[in-house]
Coordinates of C-alpha atoms in Angstrom, one line a residue:
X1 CA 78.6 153.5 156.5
X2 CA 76.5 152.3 160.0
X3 CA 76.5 149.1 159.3
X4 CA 80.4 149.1 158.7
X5 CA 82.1 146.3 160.9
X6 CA 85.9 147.2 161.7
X7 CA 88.8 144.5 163.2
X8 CA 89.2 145.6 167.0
X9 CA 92.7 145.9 169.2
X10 CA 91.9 145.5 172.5
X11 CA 94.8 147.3 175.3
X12 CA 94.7 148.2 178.4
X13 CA 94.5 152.4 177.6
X14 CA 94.2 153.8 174.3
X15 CA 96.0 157.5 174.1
X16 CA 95.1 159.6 171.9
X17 CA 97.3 162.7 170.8
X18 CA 101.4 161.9 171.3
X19 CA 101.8 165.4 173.0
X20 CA 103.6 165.8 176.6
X21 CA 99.9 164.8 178.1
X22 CA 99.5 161.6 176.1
X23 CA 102.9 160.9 176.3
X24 CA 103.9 161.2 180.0
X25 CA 100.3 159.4 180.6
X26 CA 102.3 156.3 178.6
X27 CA 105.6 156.3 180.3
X28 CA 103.9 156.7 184.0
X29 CA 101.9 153.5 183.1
X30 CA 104.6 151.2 181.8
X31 CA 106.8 152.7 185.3
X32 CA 103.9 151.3 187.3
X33 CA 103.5 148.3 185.3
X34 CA 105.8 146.7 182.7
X35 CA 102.8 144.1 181.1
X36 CA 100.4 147.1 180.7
X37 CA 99.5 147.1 177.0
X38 CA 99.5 150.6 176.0
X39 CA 99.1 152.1 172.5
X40 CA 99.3 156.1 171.5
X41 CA 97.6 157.3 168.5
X42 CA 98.6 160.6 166.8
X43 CA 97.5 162.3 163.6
X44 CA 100.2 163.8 162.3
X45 CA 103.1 162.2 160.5
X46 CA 105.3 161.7 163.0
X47 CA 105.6 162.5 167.0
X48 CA 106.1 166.2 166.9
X49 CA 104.5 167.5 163.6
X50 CA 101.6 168.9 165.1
X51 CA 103.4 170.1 168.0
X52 CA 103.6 173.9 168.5
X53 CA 104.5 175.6 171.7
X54 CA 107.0 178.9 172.8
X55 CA 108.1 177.3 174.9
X56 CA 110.0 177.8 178.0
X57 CA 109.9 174.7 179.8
X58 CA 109.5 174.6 183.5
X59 CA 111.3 171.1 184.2
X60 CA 108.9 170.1 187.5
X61 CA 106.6 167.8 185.0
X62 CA 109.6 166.2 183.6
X63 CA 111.6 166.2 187.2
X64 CA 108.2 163.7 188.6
X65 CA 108.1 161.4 185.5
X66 CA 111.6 161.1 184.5
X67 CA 114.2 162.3 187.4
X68 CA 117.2 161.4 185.4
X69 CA 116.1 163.1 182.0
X70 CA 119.4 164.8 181.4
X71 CA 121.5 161.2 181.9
X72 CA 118.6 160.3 179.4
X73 CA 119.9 163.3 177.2
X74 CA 116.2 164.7 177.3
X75 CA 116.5 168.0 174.3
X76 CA 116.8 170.6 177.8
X77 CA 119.6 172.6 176.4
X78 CA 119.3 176.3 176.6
X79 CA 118.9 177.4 180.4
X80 CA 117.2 180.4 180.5
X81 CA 119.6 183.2 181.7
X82 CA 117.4 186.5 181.0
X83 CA 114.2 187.7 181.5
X84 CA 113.2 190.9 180.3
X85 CA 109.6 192.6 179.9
X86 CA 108.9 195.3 177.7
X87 CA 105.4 197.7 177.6
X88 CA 105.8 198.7 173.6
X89 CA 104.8 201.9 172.1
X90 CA 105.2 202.2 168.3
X91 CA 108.3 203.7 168.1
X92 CA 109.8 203.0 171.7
X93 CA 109.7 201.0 174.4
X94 CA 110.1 200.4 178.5
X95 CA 111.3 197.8 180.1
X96 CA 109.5 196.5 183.4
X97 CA 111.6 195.8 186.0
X98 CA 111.1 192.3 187.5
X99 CA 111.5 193.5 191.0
X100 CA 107.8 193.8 191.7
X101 CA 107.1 190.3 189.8
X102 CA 105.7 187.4 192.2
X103 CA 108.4 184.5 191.7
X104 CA 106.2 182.5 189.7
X105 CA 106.8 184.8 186.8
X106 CA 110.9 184.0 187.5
X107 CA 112.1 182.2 184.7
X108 CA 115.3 181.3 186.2
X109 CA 115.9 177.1 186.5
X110 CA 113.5 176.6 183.0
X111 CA 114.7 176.2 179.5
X112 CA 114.2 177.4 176.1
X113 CA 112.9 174.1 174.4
X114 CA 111.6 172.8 171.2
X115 CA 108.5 171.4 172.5
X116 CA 108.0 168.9 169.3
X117 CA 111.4 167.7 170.0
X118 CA 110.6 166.9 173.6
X119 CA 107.7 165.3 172.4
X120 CA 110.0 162.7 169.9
X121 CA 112.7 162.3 172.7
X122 CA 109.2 161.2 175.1
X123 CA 107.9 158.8 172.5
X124 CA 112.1 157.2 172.2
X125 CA 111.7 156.7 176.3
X126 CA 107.7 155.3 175.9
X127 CA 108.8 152.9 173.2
X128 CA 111.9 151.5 174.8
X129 CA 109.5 150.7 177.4
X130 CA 107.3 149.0 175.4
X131 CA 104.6 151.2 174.3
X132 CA 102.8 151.3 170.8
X133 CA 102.8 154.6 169.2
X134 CA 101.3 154.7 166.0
X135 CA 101.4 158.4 164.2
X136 CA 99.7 159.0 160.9
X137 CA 96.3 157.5 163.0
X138 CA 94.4 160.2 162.9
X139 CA 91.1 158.9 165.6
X140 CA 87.8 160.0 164.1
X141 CA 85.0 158.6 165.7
X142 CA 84.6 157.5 169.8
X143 CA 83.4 153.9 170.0
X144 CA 81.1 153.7 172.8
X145 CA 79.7 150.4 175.0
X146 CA 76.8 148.6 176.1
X147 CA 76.4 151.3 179.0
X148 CA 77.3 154.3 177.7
X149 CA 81.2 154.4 178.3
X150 CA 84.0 155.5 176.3
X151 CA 85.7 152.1 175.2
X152 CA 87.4 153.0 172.6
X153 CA 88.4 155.2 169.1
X154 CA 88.1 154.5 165.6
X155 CA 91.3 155.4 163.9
X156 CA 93.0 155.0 160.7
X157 CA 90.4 155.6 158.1
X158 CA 91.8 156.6 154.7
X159 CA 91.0 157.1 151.1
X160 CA 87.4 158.8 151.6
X161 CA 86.6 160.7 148.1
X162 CA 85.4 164.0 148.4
X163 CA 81.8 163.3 148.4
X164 CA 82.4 161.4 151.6
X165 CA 82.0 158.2 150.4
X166 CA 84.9 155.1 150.2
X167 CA 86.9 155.7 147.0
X168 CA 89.6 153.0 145.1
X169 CA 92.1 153.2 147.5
X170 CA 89.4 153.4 150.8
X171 CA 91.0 151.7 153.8
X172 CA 88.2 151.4 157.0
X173 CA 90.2 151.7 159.9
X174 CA 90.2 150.2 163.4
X175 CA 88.7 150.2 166.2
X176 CA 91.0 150.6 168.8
X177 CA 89.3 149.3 172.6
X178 CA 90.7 149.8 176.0
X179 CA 89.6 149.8 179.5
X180 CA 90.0 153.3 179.5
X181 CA 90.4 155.8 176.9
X182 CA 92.7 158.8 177.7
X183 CA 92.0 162.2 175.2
X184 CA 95.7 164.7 175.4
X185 CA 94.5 165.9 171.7
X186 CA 95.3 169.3 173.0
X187 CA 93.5 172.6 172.6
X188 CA 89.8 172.2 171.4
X189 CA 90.6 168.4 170.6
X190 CA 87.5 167.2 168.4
X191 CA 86.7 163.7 170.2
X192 CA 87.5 165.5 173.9
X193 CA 84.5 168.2 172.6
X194 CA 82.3 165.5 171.7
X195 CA 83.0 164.1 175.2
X196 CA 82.4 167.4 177.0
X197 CA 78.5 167.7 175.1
X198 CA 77.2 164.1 175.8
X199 CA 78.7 163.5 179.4
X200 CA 77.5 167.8 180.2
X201 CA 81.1 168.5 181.5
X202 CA 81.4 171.5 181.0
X203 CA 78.1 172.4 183.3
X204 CA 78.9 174.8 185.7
X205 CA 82.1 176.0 185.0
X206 CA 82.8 179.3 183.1
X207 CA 83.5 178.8 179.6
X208 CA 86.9 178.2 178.0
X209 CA 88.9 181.5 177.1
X210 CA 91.3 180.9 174.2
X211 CA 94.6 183.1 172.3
X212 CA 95.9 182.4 168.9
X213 CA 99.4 181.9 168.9
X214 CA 101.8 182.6 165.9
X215 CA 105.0 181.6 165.8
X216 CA 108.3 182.0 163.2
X217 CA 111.8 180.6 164.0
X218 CA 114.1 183.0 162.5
X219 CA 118.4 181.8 161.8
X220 CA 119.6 185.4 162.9
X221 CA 122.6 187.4 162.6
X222 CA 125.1 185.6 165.3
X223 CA 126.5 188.7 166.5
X224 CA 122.7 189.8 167.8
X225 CA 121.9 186.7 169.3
X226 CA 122.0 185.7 172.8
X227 CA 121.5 182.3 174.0
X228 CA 119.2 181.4 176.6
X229 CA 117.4 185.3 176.4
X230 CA 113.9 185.7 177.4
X231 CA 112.0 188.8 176.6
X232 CA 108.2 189.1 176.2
X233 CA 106.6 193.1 175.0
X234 CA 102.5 193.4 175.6
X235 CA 101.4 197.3 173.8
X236 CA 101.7 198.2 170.4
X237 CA 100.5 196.6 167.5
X238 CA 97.5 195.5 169.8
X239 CA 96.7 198.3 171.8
X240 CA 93.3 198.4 172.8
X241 CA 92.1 196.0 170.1
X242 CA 92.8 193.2 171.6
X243 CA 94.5 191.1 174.5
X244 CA 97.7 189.5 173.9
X245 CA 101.6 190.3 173.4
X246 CA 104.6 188.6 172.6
X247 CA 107.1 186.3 173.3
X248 CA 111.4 186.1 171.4
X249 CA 113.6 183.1 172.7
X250 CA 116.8 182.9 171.7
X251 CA 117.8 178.9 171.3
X252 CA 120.9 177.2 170.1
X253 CA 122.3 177.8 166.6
X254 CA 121.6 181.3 166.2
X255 CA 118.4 180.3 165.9
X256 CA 115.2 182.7 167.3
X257 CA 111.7 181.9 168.3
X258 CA 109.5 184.7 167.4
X259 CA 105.9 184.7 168.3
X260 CA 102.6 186.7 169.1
X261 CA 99.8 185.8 171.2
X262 CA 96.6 187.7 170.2
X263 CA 93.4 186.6 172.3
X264 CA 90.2 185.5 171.0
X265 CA 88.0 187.2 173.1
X266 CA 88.5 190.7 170.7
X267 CA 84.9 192.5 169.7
X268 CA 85.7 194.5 167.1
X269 CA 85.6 192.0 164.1
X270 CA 87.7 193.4 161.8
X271 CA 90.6 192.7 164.2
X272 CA 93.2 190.7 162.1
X273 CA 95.6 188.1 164.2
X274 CA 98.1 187.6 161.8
X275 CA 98.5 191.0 160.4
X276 CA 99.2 192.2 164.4
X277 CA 101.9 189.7 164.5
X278 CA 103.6 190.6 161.2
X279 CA 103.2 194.4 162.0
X280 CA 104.8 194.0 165.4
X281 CA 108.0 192.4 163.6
X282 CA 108.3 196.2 162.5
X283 CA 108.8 197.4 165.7
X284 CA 112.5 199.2 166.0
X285 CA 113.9 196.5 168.8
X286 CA 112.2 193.4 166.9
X287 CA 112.8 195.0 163.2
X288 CA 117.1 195.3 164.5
X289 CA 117.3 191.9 165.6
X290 CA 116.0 190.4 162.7
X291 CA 117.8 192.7 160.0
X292 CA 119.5 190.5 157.9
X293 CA 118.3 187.4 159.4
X294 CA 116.1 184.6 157.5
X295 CA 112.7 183.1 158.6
X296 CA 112.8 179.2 158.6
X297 CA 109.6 177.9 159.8
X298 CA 105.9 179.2 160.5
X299 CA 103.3 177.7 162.5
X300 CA 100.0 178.6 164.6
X301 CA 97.8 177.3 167.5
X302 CA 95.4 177.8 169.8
X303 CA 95.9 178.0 173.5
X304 CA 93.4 177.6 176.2
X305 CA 93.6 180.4 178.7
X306 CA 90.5 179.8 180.6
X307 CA 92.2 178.9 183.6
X308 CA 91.2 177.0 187.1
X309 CA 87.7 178.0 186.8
X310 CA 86.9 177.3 182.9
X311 CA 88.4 173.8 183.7
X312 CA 85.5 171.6 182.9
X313 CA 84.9 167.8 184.8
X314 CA 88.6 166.0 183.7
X315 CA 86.2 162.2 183.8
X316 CA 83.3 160.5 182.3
X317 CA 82.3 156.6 182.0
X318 CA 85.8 155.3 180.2
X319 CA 87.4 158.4 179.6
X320 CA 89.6 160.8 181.4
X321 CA 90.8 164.4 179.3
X322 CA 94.2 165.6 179.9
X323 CA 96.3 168.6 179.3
X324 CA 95.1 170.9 176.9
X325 CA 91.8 169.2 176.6
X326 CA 90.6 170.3 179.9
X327 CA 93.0 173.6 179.7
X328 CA 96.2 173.9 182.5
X329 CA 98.2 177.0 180.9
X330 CA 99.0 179.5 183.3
X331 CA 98.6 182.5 181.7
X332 CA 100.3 185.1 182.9
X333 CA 103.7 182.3 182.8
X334 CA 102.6 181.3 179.7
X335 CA 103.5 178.2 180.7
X336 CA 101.0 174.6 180.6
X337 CA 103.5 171.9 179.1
X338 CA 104.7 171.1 182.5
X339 CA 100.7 170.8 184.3
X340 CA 100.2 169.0 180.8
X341 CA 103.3 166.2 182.1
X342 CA 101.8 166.3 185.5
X343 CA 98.0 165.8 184.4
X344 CA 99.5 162.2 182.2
X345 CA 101.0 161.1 185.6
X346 CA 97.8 161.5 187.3
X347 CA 95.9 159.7 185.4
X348 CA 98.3 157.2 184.9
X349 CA 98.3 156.2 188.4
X350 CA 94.5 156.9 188.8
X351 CA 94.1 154.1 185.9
X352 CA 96.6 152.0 187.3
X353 CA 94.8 151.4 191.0
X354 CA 91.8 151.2 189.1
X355 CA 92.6 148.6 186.3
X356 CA 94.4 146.6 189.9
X357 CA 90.9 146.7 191.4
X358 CA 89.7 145.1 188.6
X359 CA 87.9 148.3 187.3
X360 CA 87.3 149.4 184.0
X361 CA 85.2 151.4 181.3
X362 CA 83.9 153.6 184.8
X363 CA 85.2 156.8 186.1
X364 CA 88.2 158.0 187.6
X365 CA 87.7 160.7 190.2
X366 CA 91.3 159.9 191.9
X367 CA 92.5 161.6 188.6
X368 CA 89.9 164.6 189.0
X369 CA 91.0 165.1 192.4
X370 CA 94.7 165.0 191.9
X371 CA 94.6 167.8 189.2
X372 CA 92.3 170.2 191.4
X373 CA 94.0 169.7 194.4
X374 CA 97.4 168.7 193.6
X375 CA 100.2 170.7 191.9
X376 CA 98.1 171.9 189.1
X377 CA 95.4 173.3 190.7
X378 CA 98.2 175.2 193.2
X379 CA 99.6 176.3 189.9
X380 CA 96.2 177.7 188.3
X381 CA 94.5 179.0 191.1
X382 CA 96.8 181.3 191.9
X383 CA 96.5 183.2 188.8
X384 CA 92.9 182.7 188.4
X385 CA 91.8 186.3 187.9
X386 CA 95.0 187.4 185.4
X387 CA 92.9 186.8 182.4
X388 CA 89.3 188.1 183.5
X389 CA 90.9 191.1 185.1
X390 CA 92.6 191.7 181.5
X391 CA 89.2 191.0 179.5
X392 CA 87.3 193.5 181.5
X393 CA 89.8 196.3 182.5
X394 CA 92.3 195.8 179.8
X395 CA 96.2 195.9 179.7
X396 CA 97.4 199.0 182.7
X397 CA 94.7 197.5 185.4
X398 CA 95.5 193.9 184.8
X399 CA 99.2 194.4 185.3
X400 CA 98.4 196.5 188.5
X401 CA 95.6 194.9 190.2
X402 CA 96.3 191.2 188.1
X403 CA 100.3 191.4 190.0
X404 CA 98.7 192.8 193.4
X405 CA 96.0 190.0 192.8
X406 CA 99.0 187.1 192.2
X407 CA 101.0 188.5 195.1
X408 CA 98.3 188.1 197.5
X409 CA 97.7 184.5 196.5
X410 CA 101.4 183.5 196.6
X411 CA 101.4 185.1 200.1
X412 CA 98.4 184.5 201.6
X413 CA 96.8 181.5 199.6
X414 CA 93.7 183.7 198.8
X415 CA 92.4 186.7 197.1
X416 CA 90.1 189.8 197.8
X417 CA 88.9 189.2 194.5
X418 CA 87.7 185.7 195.2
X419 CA 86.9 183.9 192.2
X420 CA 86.6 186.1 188.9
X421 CA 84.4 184.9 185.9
X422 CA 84.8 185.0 182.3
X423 CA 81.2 185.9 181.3
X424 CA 81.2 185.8 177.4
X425 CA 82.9 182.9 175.5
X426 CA 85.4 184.0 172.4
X427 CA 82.7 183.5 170.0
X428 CA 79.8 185.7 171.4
X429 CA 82.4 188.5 172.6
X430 CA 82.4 189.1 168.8
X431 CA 80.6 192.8 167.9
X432 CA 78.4 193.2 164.5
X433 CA 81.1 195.3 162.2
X434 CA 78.7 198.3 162.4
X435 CA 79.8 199.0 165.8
X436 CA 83.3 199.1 164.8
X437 CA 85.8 201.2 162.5
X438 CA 87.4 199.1 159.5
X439 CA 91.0 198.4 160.4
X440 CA 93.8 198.9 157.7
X441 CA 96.8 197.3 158.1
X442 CA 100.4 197.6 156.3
X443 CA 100.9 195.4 153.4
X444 CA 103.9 192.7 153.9
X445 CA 107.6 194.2 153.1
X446 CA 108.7 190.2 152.0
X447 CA 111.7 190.8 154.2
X448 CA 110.4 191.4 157.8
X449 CA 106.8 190.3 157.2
X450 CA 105.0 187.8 155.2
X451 CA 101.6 187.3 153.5
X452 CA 99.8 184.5 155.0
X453 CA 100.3 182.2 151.7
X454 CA 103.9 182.6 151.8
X455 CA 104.3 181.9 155.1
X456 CA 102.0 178.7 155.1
X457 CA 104.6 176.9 153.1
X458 CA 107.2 177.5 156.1
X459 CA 104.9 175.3 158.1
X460 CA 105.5 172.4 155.4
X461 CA 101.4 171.7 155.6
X462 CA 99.8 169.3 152.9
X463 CA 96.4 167.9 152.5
X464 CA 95.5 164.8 150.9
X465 CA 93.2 167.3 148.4
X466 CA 90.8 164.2 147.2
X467 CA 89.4 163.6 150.6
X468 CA 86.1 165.9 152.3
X469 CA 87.1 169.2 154.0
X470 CA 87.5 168.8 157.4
X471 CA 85.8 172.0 158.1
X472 CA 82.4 171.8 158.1
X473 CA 79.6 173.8 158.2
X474 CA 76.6 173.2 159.7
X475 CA 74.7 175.5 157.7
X476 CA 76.3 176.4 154.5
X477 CA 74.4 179.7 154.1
X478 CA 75.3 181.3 157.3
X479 CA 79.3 182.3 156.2
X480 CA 77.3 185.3 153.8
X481 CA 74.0 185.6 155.0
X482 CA 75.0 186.0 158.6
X483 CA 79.0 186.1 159.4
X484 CA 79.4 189.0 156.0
X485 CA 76.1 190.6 156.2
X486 CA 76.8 191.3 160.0
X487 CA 80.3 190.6 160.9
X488 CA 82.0 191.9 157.6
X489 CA 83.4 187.8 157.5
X490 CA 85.9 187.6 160.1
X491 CA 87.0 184.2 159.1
X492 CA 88.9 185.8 156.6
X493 CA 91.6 187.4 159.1
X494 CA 91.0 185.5 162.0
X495 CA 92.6 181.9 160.1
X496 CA 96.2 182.4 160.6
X497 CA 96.4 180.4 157.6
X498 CA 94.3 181.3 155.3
X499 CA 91.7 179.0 155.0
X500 CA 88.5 181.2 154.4
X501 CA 87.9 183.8 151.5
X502 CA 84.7 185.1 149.9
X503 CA 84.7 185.4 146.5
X504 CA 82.2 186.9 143.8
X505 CA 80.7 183.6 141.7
X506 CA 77.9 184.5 139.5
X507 CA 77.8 188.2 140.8
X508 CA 77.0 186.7 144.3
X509 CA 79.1 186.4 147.5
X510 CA 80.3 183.0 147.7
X511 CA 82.6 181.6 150.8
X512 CA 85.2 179.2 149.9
X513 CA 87.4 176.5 152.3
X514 CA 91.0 176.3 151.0
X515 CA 91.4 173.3 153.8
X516 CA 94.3 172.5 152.1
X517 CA 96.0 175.3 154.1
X518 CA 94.9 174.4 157.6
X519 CA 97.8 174.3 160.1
X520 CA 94.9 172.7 162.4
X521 CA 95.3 175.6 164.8
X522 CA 91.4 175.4 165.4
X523 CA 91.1 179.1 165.5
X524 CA 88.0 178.7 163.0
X525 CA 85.8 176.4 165.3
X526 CA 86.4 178.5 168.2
X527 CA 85.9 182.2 167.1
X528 CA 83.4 181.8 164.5
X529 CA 80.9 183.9 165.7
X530 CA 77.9 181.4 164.7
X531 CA 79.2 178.9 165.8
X532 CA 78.8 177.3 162.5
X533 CA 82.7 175.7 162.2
X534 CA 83.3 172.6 163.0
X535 CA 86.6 171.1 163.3
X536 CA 87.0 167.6 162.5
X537 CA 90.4 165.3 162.0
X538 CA 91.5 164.9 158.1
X539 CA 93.3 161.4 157.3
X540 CA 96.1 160.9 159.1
X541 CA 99.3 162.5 158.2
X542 CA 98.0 165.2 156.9
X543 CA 98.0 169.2 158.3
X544 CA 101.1 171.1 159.1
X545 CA 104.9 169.0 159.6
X546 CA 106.6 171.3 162.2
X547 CA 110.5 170.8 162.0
X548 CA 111.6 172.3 165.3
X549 CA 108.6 173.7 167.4

């Protein structure tokens, strides 16, 4: 396979990942310069599939890159016009007033979106200006030069066999070459993680902090729903097992987002994501506004909540990481599609002087600079110690001293607090199960809550099932001599879509990859307590075909 020879493309930048990073990155470049040659590569099927968000838009990323967006009839159409918090017990609940809020937490002025459908309104405004967007390219391999720069991606290799190897139908791919390569895969993107190791980017920053996010769009009754109603609930199901809570949007067409956040950093291993989310649909106020209602799509993904100071170096030789690969969600908004926009603008225009200098395949620290001390950074730094103040102290002291903590930023421009760190990442957080009481969880009614199987097929996933897993292990005997002997196998609950099992074969333990079912959330390569995951891009087209999130 080394000694393969691929036909090469060259552009002028080569995106990879059609999401509102990649995207905006496009658009920005073709504003600046009409000739640019310009291509986006993205895995899944079409612009959008893979895309999975809340989301409540906050418009400023889309106000800088495209002003006129509703002349352009950009899919803004549900102004927010509620807000509501609610602390959760099992049986009741309390609203929190907003009155003691900092304004960032306002939601007034953003809308309830379909985040994918941005995304394929974006990639109409990219290509009328001329850019190539290819989906079903799945990039698998970086393609480095002479010096050691990023100059390119390989993408578009299909028809591997199981074993790995070419089969009947094998088509090699491309390599795609630009004088700078731009990563917006999103959250734990495979090619940006590569990056991150050889270039040491990460080095001296606190490591990355991640949730799980679940999500269900439910048609409800239309005499319940209220459009443009915000409400988010933190308590019960999760407690003290974990941090995390939950978000319900009501959009256009009677139609309901409903999702749950859990956060990876949980120690005791037999915590179990996707059960807490189906158990809080139980709730009295959720379990009401659902009654009689019909769930219409599933789908899950990880979210980087690190924050301003897990943020690792944006720039190596060639390449520059945006959005979600470097991690710009402001946690205690909720919010990183709009620092995503603003982060493809940056480094648009960082590019841009460069490439008219008559740079290329070198850094670009104009980019680096723009998102720490630009809008971004403003927007992150002010709720830089929301999440560590929730890891260590838990739910009551983060709201107290997390709020006091925001307030004093938005005030004063500075903390008492300083700097908070994260100490542990996700994965070593994780406890031995001895340390920890067995958690049993209600079985799913069919009606309000779903089995994970069931609920897999509302995310419309397929696999091309003749191809290698794209999970891998780097040591196959770790899932039950380490992860089940020590951690009672948490990759069987914390895969939102049931991926991992252990099974009995030959009176043994075995561990078996369904990969089949991944919704490419990437859960699995981030929580695994060894380490021993490892995420990698199946052919393109394949994984989850989100309709509307």
């Amino acid at each position: 396979m080394a000694e393969m020879t691929r036909e090469a493309m060259e552009y002028d930048v080569v995106i990879v990942g059609a999401g509102p990073a990649g995207l905006s990155a496009a658009i920005r470049l073709k504003q600046l310069d009409a000739d640019c040659n310009i291509v986006v590569l993205e895995k899944g099927s079409e612009v959008g599939a893979h895309i999975l968000s809340g989301a409540v838009l906050d418009p400023c990323g889309l106000d800088a890159l495209i002003p006129d967006w509703k002349d352009k009839g950009a899919p803004l159409n549900v102004p927010v016009i509620e807000d509501n918090f609610y602390a959760l017990g099992e049986q009741g609940e309390v609203r929190i007033p907003n009155f003691p809020m900092p304004p960032l937490m306002n939601n007034h002025g953003n809308y309830i979106v379909s985040m994918g459908n941005v995304c394929r309104w974006m990639a109409e405004q990219a290509e009328e200006m001329g850019v190539e967007i290819f989906p079903g390219m799945a990039c698998s391999e970086l393609v480095y030069g002479e010096n050691g720069e990023v100059k390119g991606v390989v993408a578009g290799e299909m028809g591997l066999g199981a074993d790995g190897k070419p089969g009947p139908s094998y088509e090699p791919g491309m390599e795609l070459h630009g004088k700078y390569v731009f990563l917006s895969e999103g959250v734990r993107g495979s090619l940006s993680k590569q990056v991150i190791a050889k270039y040491d980017l990460a080095k001296g920053k606190e490591p990355q902090k991640y949730g799980l996010g679940m999500k269900e769009i439910w048609e409800i009754d239309p005499a319940k729903h209220k459009e443009g109603s915000v409400t988010h609930t933190m308590g019960w199901p999760l407690g003290s097992k974990a941090g995390g809570g939950s978000f319900i949007y009501h959009l256009e067409n009677n139609q309901v987002y409903v999702g749950f956040v859990v956060h990876l950093g949980y120690k005791n291993p037999h915590v179990f994501p996707y059960m807490e989310f189906q158990q809080f649909k139980h709730h009295p106020m959720v379990a009401e506004l659902l009654k009689g209602g019909k769930r219409v799509a599933y789908g899950a993904r990880a979210i980087t909540e690190g924050g301003y100071q897990s943020m690792p170096k944006m720039v190596a030789p060639g390449v520059a990481l945006l959005g979600c690969s470097v991690g710009m969600v402001n946690v205690p908004r909720i919010k990183g599609n709009h620092n995503a926009m603003l982060s493809g603008k940056a480094a648009a225009e960082a590019a841009h002087a460069a490439m008219a200098a008559g740079r290329s395949g070198d850094e670009l620290p104009d980019y680096e600079a723009e998102v720490r001390d630009g809008e971004i950074g403003k927007d992150l730094y002010k709720v830089r110690n929301v999440k560590p103040l929730w890891s260590k102290f838990g739910l009551v002291a983060s709201l107290a001293v997390g709020g006091f903590d925001m307030w004093c930023n938005t005030l004063f421009g500075g903390s008492l607090l300083g700097t908070m760190g994260h100490g542990k990442s996700d994965a070593d957080a994780t406890e031995e199960a001895s340390k920890h009481e067995e958690i049993k969880y209600p079985k799913p009614d069919g009606t309000l809550s779903f089995d994970r199987l069931t609920n897999v097929a509302f995310s419309f996933t397929n696999h091309e099932e003749s191809q290698p897993a794209h999970l891998t292990l780097k040591d196959e005997t770790v899932p039950v001599e380490v992860n089940l002997a020590k951690y009672a196998g948490p990759s069987a609950r914390y895969c939102p879509a049931g991926v991992y099992e252990f099974v009995e074969k030959d009176g043994k333990d075995a561990f078996v990859i369904n990969f089949q079912n991944c919704v490419h959330c990437k859960t699995c390569d981030i929580k695994d307590p060894s380490q021993n995951i490892v995420w990698t891009t199946p052919q393109g087209g394949d994984g989850p075909n989100y309709p509307n999130m």
